[in-house]
Short mmCIF file of C-alpha atoms and ligand atoms in Angstrom, two decimals:
data_model
loop_
_atom_site.label_atom_id
_atom_site.label_comp_id
_atom_site.label_asym_id
_atom_site.label_seq_id
_atom_site.Cartn_x
_atom_site.Cartn_y
_atom_site.Cartn_z
CA UNK A 1 70.96 17.23 203.35
CA UNK A 2 70.63 13.54 202.56
CA UNK A 3 67.92 13.03 199.99
CA UNK A 4 65.44 10.30 200.86
CA UNK A 5 65.44 8.21 197.69
CA UNK A 6 63.07 5.46 196.59
CA UNK A 7 65.51 3.14 194.83
CA UNK A 8 64.26 0.01 193.08
CA UNK A 9 66.91 -2.47 194.31
CA UNK A 10 69.50 -3.01 197.03
CA UNK A 11 72.16 -2.95 194.26
CA UNK A 12 71.00 0.55 193.31
CA UNK A 13 71.33 1.71 196.94
CA UNK A 14 74.89 0.37 197.01
CA UNK A 15 75.66 2.09 193.71
CA UNK A 16 74.40 5.41 195.10
CA UNK A 17 76.53 4.84 198.21
CA UNK A 18 79.63 4.26 196.07
CA UNK A 19 78.80 7.34 193.99
CA UNK A 20 78.49 9.48 197.13
CA UNK A 21 81.91 8.23 198.31
CA UNK A 22 83.50 9.13 194.98
CA UNK A 23 81.67 12.46 194.80
CA UNK A 24 82.76 13.47 198.31
CA UNK A 25 86.26 11.99 198.14
CA UNK A 26 87.35 12.66 194.56
CA UNK A 27 85.14 15.41 193.13
CA UNK A 28 84.32 17.87 195.91
CA UNK A 29 87.96 18.55 196.90
CA UNK A 30 89.02 19.25 193.30
CA UNK A 31 86.08 21.05 191.68
CA UNK A 32 86.78 24.68 192.64
CA UNK A 33 90.47 24.47 191.79
CA UNK A 34 90.02 22.82 188.37
CA UNK A 35 87.20 25.24 187.52
CA UNK A 36 89.33 28.25 188.50
CA UNK A 37 92.25 27.00 186.40
CA UNK A 38 90.06 25.83 183.51
CA UNK A 39 91.75 22.43 183.48
CA UNK A 40 89.92 19.46 181.98
CA UNK A 41 89.71 16.68 184.63
CA UNK A 42 90.67 13.73 182.41
CA UNK A 43 92.13 11.70 185.33
CA UNK A 44 89.03 12.24 187.45
CA UNK A 45 86.95 10.93 184.56
CA UNK A 46 89.20 7.86 184.39
CA UNK A 47 88.40 7.24 188.07
CA UNK A 48 84.71 7.62 187.27
CA UNK A 49 85.11 5.21 184.33
CA UNK A 50 86.99 2.64 186.44
CA UNK A 51 84.12 2.75 188.95
CA UNK A 52 81.81 1.72 186.09
CA UNK A 53 79.90 5.01 185.99
CA UNK A 54 80.50 5.77 182.30
CA UNK A 55 78.10 3.19 180.87
CA UNK A 56 75.48 2.70 183.56
CA UNK A 57 72.21 2.55 181.59
CA UNK A 58 73.49 0.15 178.90
CA UNK A 59 73.14 -3.66 179.08
CA UNK A 60 75.78 -5.61 180.97
CA UNK A 61 76.25 -7.88 177.93
CA UNK A 62 77.48 -4.82 176.02
CA UNK A 63 79.85 -3.81 178.82
CA UNK A 64 77.44 -1.40 180.51
CA UNK A 65 76.12 -1.29 184.05
CA UNK A 66 72.66 -2.71 183.33
CA UNK A 67 70.98 -0.04 185.48
CA UNK A 68 67.52 1.41 184.93
CA UNK A 69 67.53 5.00 183.75
CA UNK A 70 65.95 6.15 187.02
CA UNK A 71 69.00 4.85 188.89
CA UNK A 72 71.51 6.26 186.42
CA UNK A 73 69.87 9.70 186.73
CA UNK A 74 70.17 9.64 190.50
CA UNK A 75 73.86 8.81 190.16
CA UNK A 76 74.20 11.86 187.89
CA UNK A 77 72.40 13.97 190.47
CA UNK A 78 74.85 12.98 193.20
CA UNK A 79 77.83 13.72 190.95
CA UNK A 80 76.35 17.09 189.89
CA UNK A 81 75.92 18.13 193.51
CA UNK A 82 79.71 17.89 193.88
CA UNK A 83 80.97 18.89 190.43
CA UNK A 84 78.66 19.71 187.53
CA UNK A 85 81.37 19.36 184.86
CA UNK A 86 81.87 15.69 185.77
CA UNK A 87 78.15 14.91 185.81
CA UNK A 88 77.72 16.66 182.47
CA UNK A 89 80.69 14.70 181.08
CA UNK A 90 79.09 11.42 182.17
CA UNK A 91 75.78 12.51 180.64
CA UNK A 92 77.36 13.54 177.33
CA UNK A 93 79.44 10.35 177.15
CA UNK A 94 76.28 8.31 177.75
CA UNK A 95 74.52 10.27 174.98
CA UNK A 96 77.48 9.64 172.66
CA UNK A 97 77.22 5.87 173.13
CA UNK A 98 73.54 5.83 172.16
CA UNK A 99 73.91 5.70 168.35
CA UNK A 100 76.05 2.54 168.34
CA UNK A 101 74.11 0.93 171.21
CA UNK A 102 70.72 1.52 169.57
CA UNK A 103 71.52 1.49 165.84
CA UNK A 104 74.97 -0.09 165.44
CA UNK A 105 75.41 -3.09 163.17
CA UNK A 106 76.90 -6.33 164.45
CA UNK A 107 80.52 -5.25 163.89
CA UNK A 108 79.98 -1.81 165.42
CA UNK A 109 78.33 -3.31 168.48
CA UNK A 110 81.54 -5.22 169.12
CA UNK A 111 83.04 -1.79 169.92
CA UNK A 112 80.53 -1.23 172.73
CA UNK A 113 82.58 -2.76 175.56
CA UNK A 114 85.36 -0.31 174.65
CA UNK A 115 82.98 2.67 174.38
CA UNK A 116 81.29 1.83 177.68
CA UNK A 117 84.31 0.41 179.50
CA UNK A 118 85.43 3.65 181.13
CA UNK A 119 88.70 4.42 179.36
CA UNK A 120 87.23 6.25 176.38
CA UNK A 121 85.31 9.50 176.22
CA UNK A 122 82.74 10.33 173.56
CA UNK A 123 81.51 13.49 171.85
CA UNK A 124 78.26 14.22 170.02
CA UNK A 125 78.51 16.59 167.06
CA UNK A 126 75.14 17.96 165.94
CA UNK A 127 75.15 21.78 166.32
CA UNK A 128 76.91 24.00 163.79
CA UNK A 129 77.99 27.65 163.91
CA UNK A 130 75.06 28.83 161.75
CA UNK A 131 72.46 26.95 163.79
CA UNK A 132 71.87 24.58 166.66
CA UNK A 133 68.11 24.78 167.26
CA UNK A 134 67.19 24.05 163.64
CA UNK A 135 69.19 20.85 163.67
CA UNK A 136 67.61 19.45 160.50
CA UNK A 137 69.18 22.32 158.51
CA UNK A 138 72.76 21.25 159.28
CA UNK A 139 75.20 21.64 156.38
CA UNK A 140 78.28 19.56 157.29
CA UNK A 141 78.52 17.21 154.34
CA UNK A 142 79.85 13.70 153.88
CA UNK A 143 80.54 12.48 150.35
CA UNK A 144 81.25 8.85 149.56
CA UNK A 145 84.68 8.24 148.00
CA UNK A 146 85.56 4.57 147.58
CA UNK A 147 85.57 2.92 151.00
CA UNK A 148 85.34 6.21 152.91
CA UNK A 149 83.03 9.06 153.69
CA UNK A 150 84.81 12.39 153.25
CA UNK A 151 83.46 14.91 155.75
CA UNK A 152 83.65 18.67 155.31
CA UNK A 153 82.15 21.32 157.59
CA UNK A 154 82.25 22.74 161.09
CA UNK A 155 80.52 21.56 164.25
CA UNK A 156 80.04 23.92 167.21
CA UNK A 157 79.61 23.79 170.99
CA UNK A 158 81.04 20.29 171.17
CA UNK A 159 81.46 19.09 174.74
CA UNK A 160 84.76 17.15 175.01
CA UNK A 161 85.88 18.75 171.74
CA UNK A 162 89.62 18.08 171.63
CA UNK A 163 89.38 15.69 174.62
CA UNK A 164 87.14 12.95 173.24
CA UNK A 165 88.35 9.61 171.90
CA UNK A 166 85.42 9.20 169.51
CA UNK A 167 83.01 11.57 167.79
CA UNK A 168 79.47 10.98 166.52
CA UNK A 169 79.09 13.21 163.48
CA UNK A 170 75.63 14.05 162.17
CA UNK A 171 76.16 15.11 158.58
CA UNK A 172 74.39 15.52 155.28
CA UNK A 173 74.77 12.56 152.93
CA UNK A 174 71.64 13.29 150.94
CA UNK A 175 69.24 16.14 150.10
CA UNK A 176 67.92 18.90 152.37
CA UNK A 177 65.91 18.33 155.55
CA UNK A 178 65.97 15.60 158.16
CA UNK A 179 65.90 12.68 155.71
CA UNK A 180 69.25 13.73 154.18
CA UNK A 181 71.21 13.27 157.43
CA UNK A 182 73.34 10.29 158.46
CA UNK A 183 75.43 9.47 161.52
CA UNK A 184 79.13 8.59 161.32
CA UNK A 185 81.42 7.46 164.11
CA UNK A 186 84.96 8.81 163.86
CA UNK A 187 88.03 8.19 165.97
CA UNK A 188 89.72 11.24 167.45
CA UNK A 189 92.88 10.63 165.44
CA UNK A 190 91.05 10.74 162.09
CA UNK A 191 93.16 12.96 159.79
CA UNK A 192 91.23 16.16 158.99
CA UNK A 193 89.22 16.06 162.27
CA UNK A 194 90.50 19.29 163.76
CA UNK A 195 89.40 20.45 167.25
CA UNK A 196 89.64 24.21 167.65
CA UNK A 197 90.54 26.35 170.66
CA UNK A 198 88.12 25.79 173.59
CA UNK A 199 85.46 28.49 174.07
CA UNK A 200 85.94 31.06 176.83
CA UNK A 201 82.80 30.17 178.78
CA UNK A 202 80.90 31.79 181.66
CA UNK A 203 80.83 28.56 183.67
CA UNK A 204 81.84 24.90 183.40
CA UNK A 205 85.29 26.27 182.69
CA UNK A 206 86.95 22.92 183.38
CA UNK A 207 85.07 21.42 180.45
CA UNK A 208 84.57 24.10 177.80
CA UNK A 209 83.10 23.17 174.43
CA UNK A 210 85.05 23.63 171.21
CA UNK A 211 84.35 23.79 167.50
CA UNK A 212 85.45 20.82 165.41
CA UNK A 213 86.47 21.55 161.83
CA UNK A 214 86.18 18.62 159.42
CA UNK A 215 88.56 19.31 156.59
CA UNK A 216 88.11 16.36 154.24
CA UNK A 217 88.14 13.98 157.23
CA UNK A 218 87.96 10.39 155.92
CA UNK A 219 85.69 8.13 157.93
CA UNK A 220 85.55 4.47 156.85
CA UNK A 221 82.24 3.51 155.21
CA UNK A 222 81.63 0.81 157.82
CA UNK A 223 81.51 3.54 160.47
CA UNK A 224 78.15 4.82 159.30
CA UNK A 225 75.80 4.10 162.21
CA UNK A 226 72.28 3.12 161.13
CA UNK A 227 70.99 3.40 157.58
CA UNK A 228 71.70 6.35 155.33
CA UNK A 229 69.18 9.12 156.05
CA UNK A 230 68.33 7.90 159.55
CA UNK A 231 70.81 10.20 161.29
CA UNK A 232 68.28 12.83 162.34
CA UNK A 233 66.06 10.26 164.02
CA UNK A 234 69.11 8.84 165.84
CA UNK A 235 70.13 12.33 166.93
CA UNK A 236 66.64 13.16 168.26
CA UNK A 237 66.27 9.87 170.12
CA UNK A 238 69.69 10.29 171.68
CA UNK A 239 68.70 13.79 172.80
CA UNK A 240 65.43 12.60 174.34
CA UNK A 241 67.44 10.46 176.74
CA UNK A 242 70.25 13.02 177.04
CA UNK A 243 67.79 15.73 178.11
CA UNK A 244 66.88 13.62 181.13
CA UNK A 245 70.58 13.54 182.00
CA UNK A 246 70.71 17.33 181.88
CA UNK A 247 67.57 17.52 184.05
CA UNK A 248 69.24 15.28 186.64
CA UNK A 249 72.36 17.47 186.55
CA UNK A 250 70.14 20.49 187.24
CA UNK A 251 68.48 18.80 190.21
CA UNK A 252 71.87 17.88 191.71
CA UNK A 253 73.28 21.37 191.22
CA UNK A 254 70.21 22.97 192.80
CA UNK A 255 70.34 20.56 195.74
CA UNK A 256 73.95 21.58 196.40
CA UNK A 257 72.94 25.26 196.30
CA UNK A 258 70.02 24.69 198.69
CA UNK A 259 72.19 22.73 201.13
CA UNK A 260 74.78 25.50 201.14
CA UNK A 261 72.14 28.20 201.60
CA UNK A 262 70.45 26.31 204.47
CA UNK A 263 73.78 25.86 206.28
CA UNK A 264 74.64 29.53 205.82
CA UNK A 265 71.19 30.69 206.96
CA UNK A 266 71.62 28.64 210.14
CA UNK A 267 75.02 30.12 210.98
CA UNK A 268 74.76 33.70 209.87
CA UNK A 269 73.17 35.95 212.48
CA UNK A 270 71.66 39.40 212.03
CA UNK A 271 69.54 41.34 214.50
CA UNK A 272 70.55 38.72 217.09
CA UNK A 273 69.12 35.68 215.27
CA UNK A 274 70.12 33.25 212.51
CA UNK A 275 68.88 34.76 209.25
CA UNK A 276 67.00 31.52 208.47
CA UNK A 277 64.62 32.42 211.33
CA UNK A 278 63.39 35.42 209.37
CA UNK A 279 60.41 34.56 207.25
CA UNK A 280 61.89 36.37 204.25
CA UNK A 281 64.78 33.89 204.17
CA UNK A 282 62.98 30.81 205.53
CA UNK A 283 60.21 31.00 202.92
CA UNK A 284 62.83 31.40 200.21
CA UNK A 285 64.49 28.17 201.38
CA UNK A 286 61.11 26.45 201.51
CA UNK A 287 60.35 27.43 197.92
CA UNK A 288 63.79 26.26 196.78
CA UNK A 289 63.32 22.86 198.46
CA UNK A 290 59.83 22.45 196.99
CA UNK A 291 60.96 23.28 193.46
CA UNK A 292 63.84 20.79 193.71
CA UNK A 293 61.50 18.01 194.88
CA UNK A 294 59.10 18.80 192.02
CA UNK A 295 61.91 18.75 189.42
CA UNK A 296 63.28 15.48 190.79
CA UNK A 297 59.84 13.87 190.70
CA UNK A 298 59.18 15.05 187.13
CA UNK A 299 62.58 13.82 185.95
CA UNK A 300 62.27 10.41 187.57
CA UNK A 301 58.70 10.00 186.31
CA UNK A 302 59.96 10.50 182.74
CA UNK A 303 62.82 8.05 183.39
CA UNK A 304 60.38 5.42 184.62
CA UNK A 305 58.40 5.77 181.38
CA UNK A 306 61.64 5.21 179.47
CA UNK A 307 62.52 2.21 181.64
CA UNK A 308 59.09 0.76 180.92
CA UNK A 309 59.66 1.12 177.15
CA UNK A 310 56.91 3.74 176.86
CA UNK A 311 57.17 6.99 174.80
CA UNK A 312 58.91 9.60 176.91
CA UNK A 313 60.22 12.34 174.65
CA UNK A 314 57.62 14.98 175.62
CA UNK A 315 58.04 14.14 179.30
CA UNK A 316 61.83 14.40 178.89
CA UNK A 317 61.39 17.87 177.35
CA UNK A 318 59.17 18.91 180.30
CA UNK A 319 61.73 17.59 182.79
CA UNK A 320 64.64 19.35 181.07
CA UNK A 321 62.67 22.60 180.85
CA UNK A 322 61.39 22.58 184.42
CA UNK A 323 64.54 21.27 186.12
CA UNK A 324 66.95 23.64 184.41
CA UNK A 325 64.75 26.72 184.86
CA UNK A 326 64.40 25.61 188.47
CA UNK A 327 68.19 25.30 188.89
CA UNK A 328 68.62 28.85 187.58
CA UNK A 329 66.05 30.17 190.09
CA UNK A 330 67.42 28.14 193.01
CA UNK A 331 71.05 29.08 192.43
CA UNK A 332 69.99 32.73 192.03
CA UNK A 333 68.15 32.54 195.35
CA UNK A 334 71.12 30.80 196.99
CA UNK A 335 73.30 33.78 196.05
CA UNK A 336 70.62 36.05 197.51
CA UNK A 337 70.51 34.14 200.83
CA UNK A 338 74.26 34.59 201.17
CA UNK A 339 74.04 38.28 200.20
CA UNK A 340 77.43 39.84 199.47
CA UNK A 341 79.17 36.59 200.44
CA UNK A 342 77.27 34.85 197.65
CA UNK A 343 78.60 37.25 195.04
CA UNK A 344 82.26 36.39 195.60
CA UNK A 345 84.10 33.21 194.73
CA UNK A 346 84.83 32.33 198.40
CA UNK A 347 81.53 30.45 198.39
CA UNK A 348 80.67 27.96 195.61
CA UNK A 349 77.19 29.44 195.03
CA UNK A 350 78.81 32.09 192.83
CA UNK A 351 80.13 29.33 190.51
CA UNK A 352 76.94 27.26 190.69
CA UNK A 353 74.91 30.31 189.62
CA UNK A 354 77.13 30.69 186.53
CA UNK A 355 76.99 26.96 185.84
CA UNK A 356 73.18 26.77 186.07
CA UNK A 357 72.84 29.10 183.10
CA UNK A 358 74.27 26.67 180.57
CA UNK A 359 71.78 23.98 181.53
CA UNK A 360 68.96 26.14 180.14
CA UNK A 361 70.80 26.15 176.80
CA UNK A 362 72.45 22.75 176.17
CA UNK A 363 70.76 19.77 174.50
CA UNK A 364 68.06 22.03 173.15
CA UNK A 365 67.37 25.48 174.57
CA UNK A 366 64.39 25.69 176.87
CA UNK A 367 62.57 27.45 174.03
CA UNK A 368 63.09 24.27 171.95
CA UNK A 369 61.74 22.16 174.84
CA UNK A 370 58.61 24.34 174.88
CA UNK A 371 58.33 23.81 171.11
CA UNK A 372 58.53 20.02 171.56
CA UNK A 373 55.89 20.12 174.32
CA UNK A 374 53.52 22.50 172.56
CA UNK A 375 53.75 20.56 169.28
CA UNK A 376 52.87 17.35 171.11
CA UNK A 377 49.86 19.12 172.62
CA UNK A 378 48.55 20.69 169.44
CA UNK A 379 49.36 17.77 167.11
CA UNK A 380 47.94 15.32 169.64
CA UNK A 381 44.78 17.41 169.80
CA UNK A 382 44.56 17.57 165.99
CA UNK A 383 45.01 13.78 165.70
CA UNK A 384 42.25 13.22 168.27
CA UNK A 385 39.72 15.29 166.27
N1 COS B 1 62.42 10.80 168.23
C1 COS B 1 62.36 10.16 167.03
N2 COS B 1 62.13 10.80 165.87
C2 COS B 1 61.95 12.14 165.93
C3 COS B 1 62.00 12.85 167.13
C4 COS B 1 62.24 12.13 168.32
N3 COS B 1 62.31 12.74 169.50
N4 COS B 1 61.81 14.16 166.87
C5 COS B 1 61.62 14.26 165.54
N5 COS B 1 61.72 13.02 164.98
C6 COS B 1 61.54 12.67 163.57
C7 COS B 1 60.13 13.03 163.14
O1 COS B 1 59.24 11.96 163.42
C8 COS B 1 60.29 13.27 161.66
O2 COS B 1 60.35 12.03 161.01
P1 COS B 1 59.50 11.78 159.67
O3 COS B 1 60.01 12.80 158.68
O4 COS B 1 59.82 10.37 159.31
O5 COS B 1 58.08 12.03 160.02
C9 COS B 1 61.67 13.89 161.57
O6 COS B 1 62.38 13.47 162.75
C10 COS B 1 61.65 15.40 161.52
O7 COS B 1 60.95 15.86 162.65
P2 COS B 1 60.39 17.34 162.77
O8 COS B 1 59.60 17.67 161.53
O9 COS B 1 59.71 17.48 164.08
O10 COS B 1 61.76 18.17 162.74
P3 COS B 1 62.03 19.71 162.90
O11 COS B 1 63.04 20.12 161.91
O12 COS B 1 60.73 20.45 162.91
O13 COS B 1 62.78 19.82 164.33
C11 COS B 1 63.09 19.91 166.68
C12 COS B 1 62.31 19.34 165.49
C13 COS B 1 62.91 21.39 166.88
C14 COS B 1 62.49 19.15 167.87
C15 COS B 1 64.61 19.58 166.54
O14 COS B 1 65.19 20.31 165.51
C16 COS B 1 65.39 19.86 167.83
O15 COS B 1 65.30 19.11 168.81
N6 COS B 1 66.21 20.94 167.80
C17 COS B 1 67.13 21.21 168.90
C18 COS B 1 68.40 20.48 168.67
C19 COS B 1 69.22 20.41 169.92
O16 COS B 1 68.74 19.98 170.96
N7 COS B 1 70.48 20.79 169.79
C20 COS B 1 71.40 20.71 170.86
C21 COS B 1 72.50 19.81 170.40
S1 COS B 1 73.32 18.98 171.66
S2 COS B 1 74.18 20.38 172.69
#
C-alpha cells in the first residue's frame, strides 16, 4: 500500500520517490538471499551512500543532505519496508556521525564531509559485555600516554563491528559515573582495535553485531570528541535521535508485514471466500493498520519537535517504545494471518517476525525507554511542586 505522506517540501517528495526506486530496485531483490547467507551488504550500502542517503539530517555545508529529521525518518521507513538491515545500517551510521557533528572541534569537523559522504561506515561503541542498560557504569578505560589515549576494554553488540571505517568509543578517562566518561573517534585500522567474530543472531543476519576488544589501542589525543567527561552526555543525546531512527525502522517493517498480510488475505480462500472477508482476519488487519498509523504519527511528532529545536528525548523514548512493541505485535499477527505459510521461510513474514524482536532491544531496551519516560513524569511532577 502506498502511504499517504504529508511531506514539507517538493524536494522531500522527490527524495522519497528516489528512495522508493532504490528500495524496490536494489534492496527488495537482494534482502532474502543476503539474510539467508548472512552476508554483509557492503556494496548495497555504497549504493545507498552514493545516493546521498548516509548523511541526510546533517547540514549541506558539512556534506550532509540538509533534510529535516521528519523527512530522514520517512526515508528510513521506506528502506526498512524493503530491507531492515539496510535501514538499521543507515540509522546507526547517522548516530555514529552525531558526536563529531554536534561536539567536534574545528579540525574534527573538517572530517565531516568524509564521514557523511557515503563511502565510510560508522560504528557506535557504548555497550559492554557486563552491561548495556547501565551505560554510565561502563569500564573500558582510556589512559593518556603522551600524544595518545591508550584504550583497554571490550565493547559489545556493536553494529558494523568489523565492517565499520570509524568507531566512536565511549570510555572512562576519569572517575566512576557519567562524569568520568569521554568520547574518542578511532579509525578502523587503529592497532589494538580488534573486532571479534560476529554474533550468531536470531534475525538481521546480514548485519550481525560483534564485540570489539581494545587491547592497548592508541587513539591520537586530538581524536577526543568534546571535552573530557562529556562523553556520557554525547552518548545520550546521540541515542535520543538514534531512537527515532529505530522507531522509523519499526514502522517500515510493520508496514511491509501489513501489506503482505493484506495481499495474502485477499488471495487465500477458505470456505469459498477470501479469508480477509472473515471478521476474525479483517479486524486483525484493521488493528495492525491502526497501530502502524499511530506509531508513525508519534514518531513524526517527536521528529518535528527535534526539527523545531525543542526538547524531544522523552517523546523519542515514547516513539521507540510504542513503534517497536507495535512492530512485534504486527509481525506476529502477519504470521498468524498467513497461518502455516507464515511459519516457513517461503514468505518474508517469518523473517520480519524474527527481525522485529531486536528493535525492542537495541538503542535502549523498551524497559529503559519506560524508565526514561517515567522519570520525566515523576521528576517533572516533583519539580512542579
Ligand atoms: N541528553 C542529555 N543529557 C542526558 C540525557 C539526555 N538524553 N540523559 C541523561 N543525561 C545526563 C543527565 O542530565 C546527567 O547529567 P548531570 O550529571 O550533569 O546532571 C547525566 O547524563 C547522568 O544522567 P542520569 O543520572 O539520568 O544517568 P543514569 O545512569 O541514571 O542513566 C539512562 C540514564 C538509564 C537513561 C541511561 O543509562 C540509558 O539510556 N541507558 C541505556 C543505554 C542504551 O540505550 N544502550 C544501548 C546502546 S546502543 S545499542
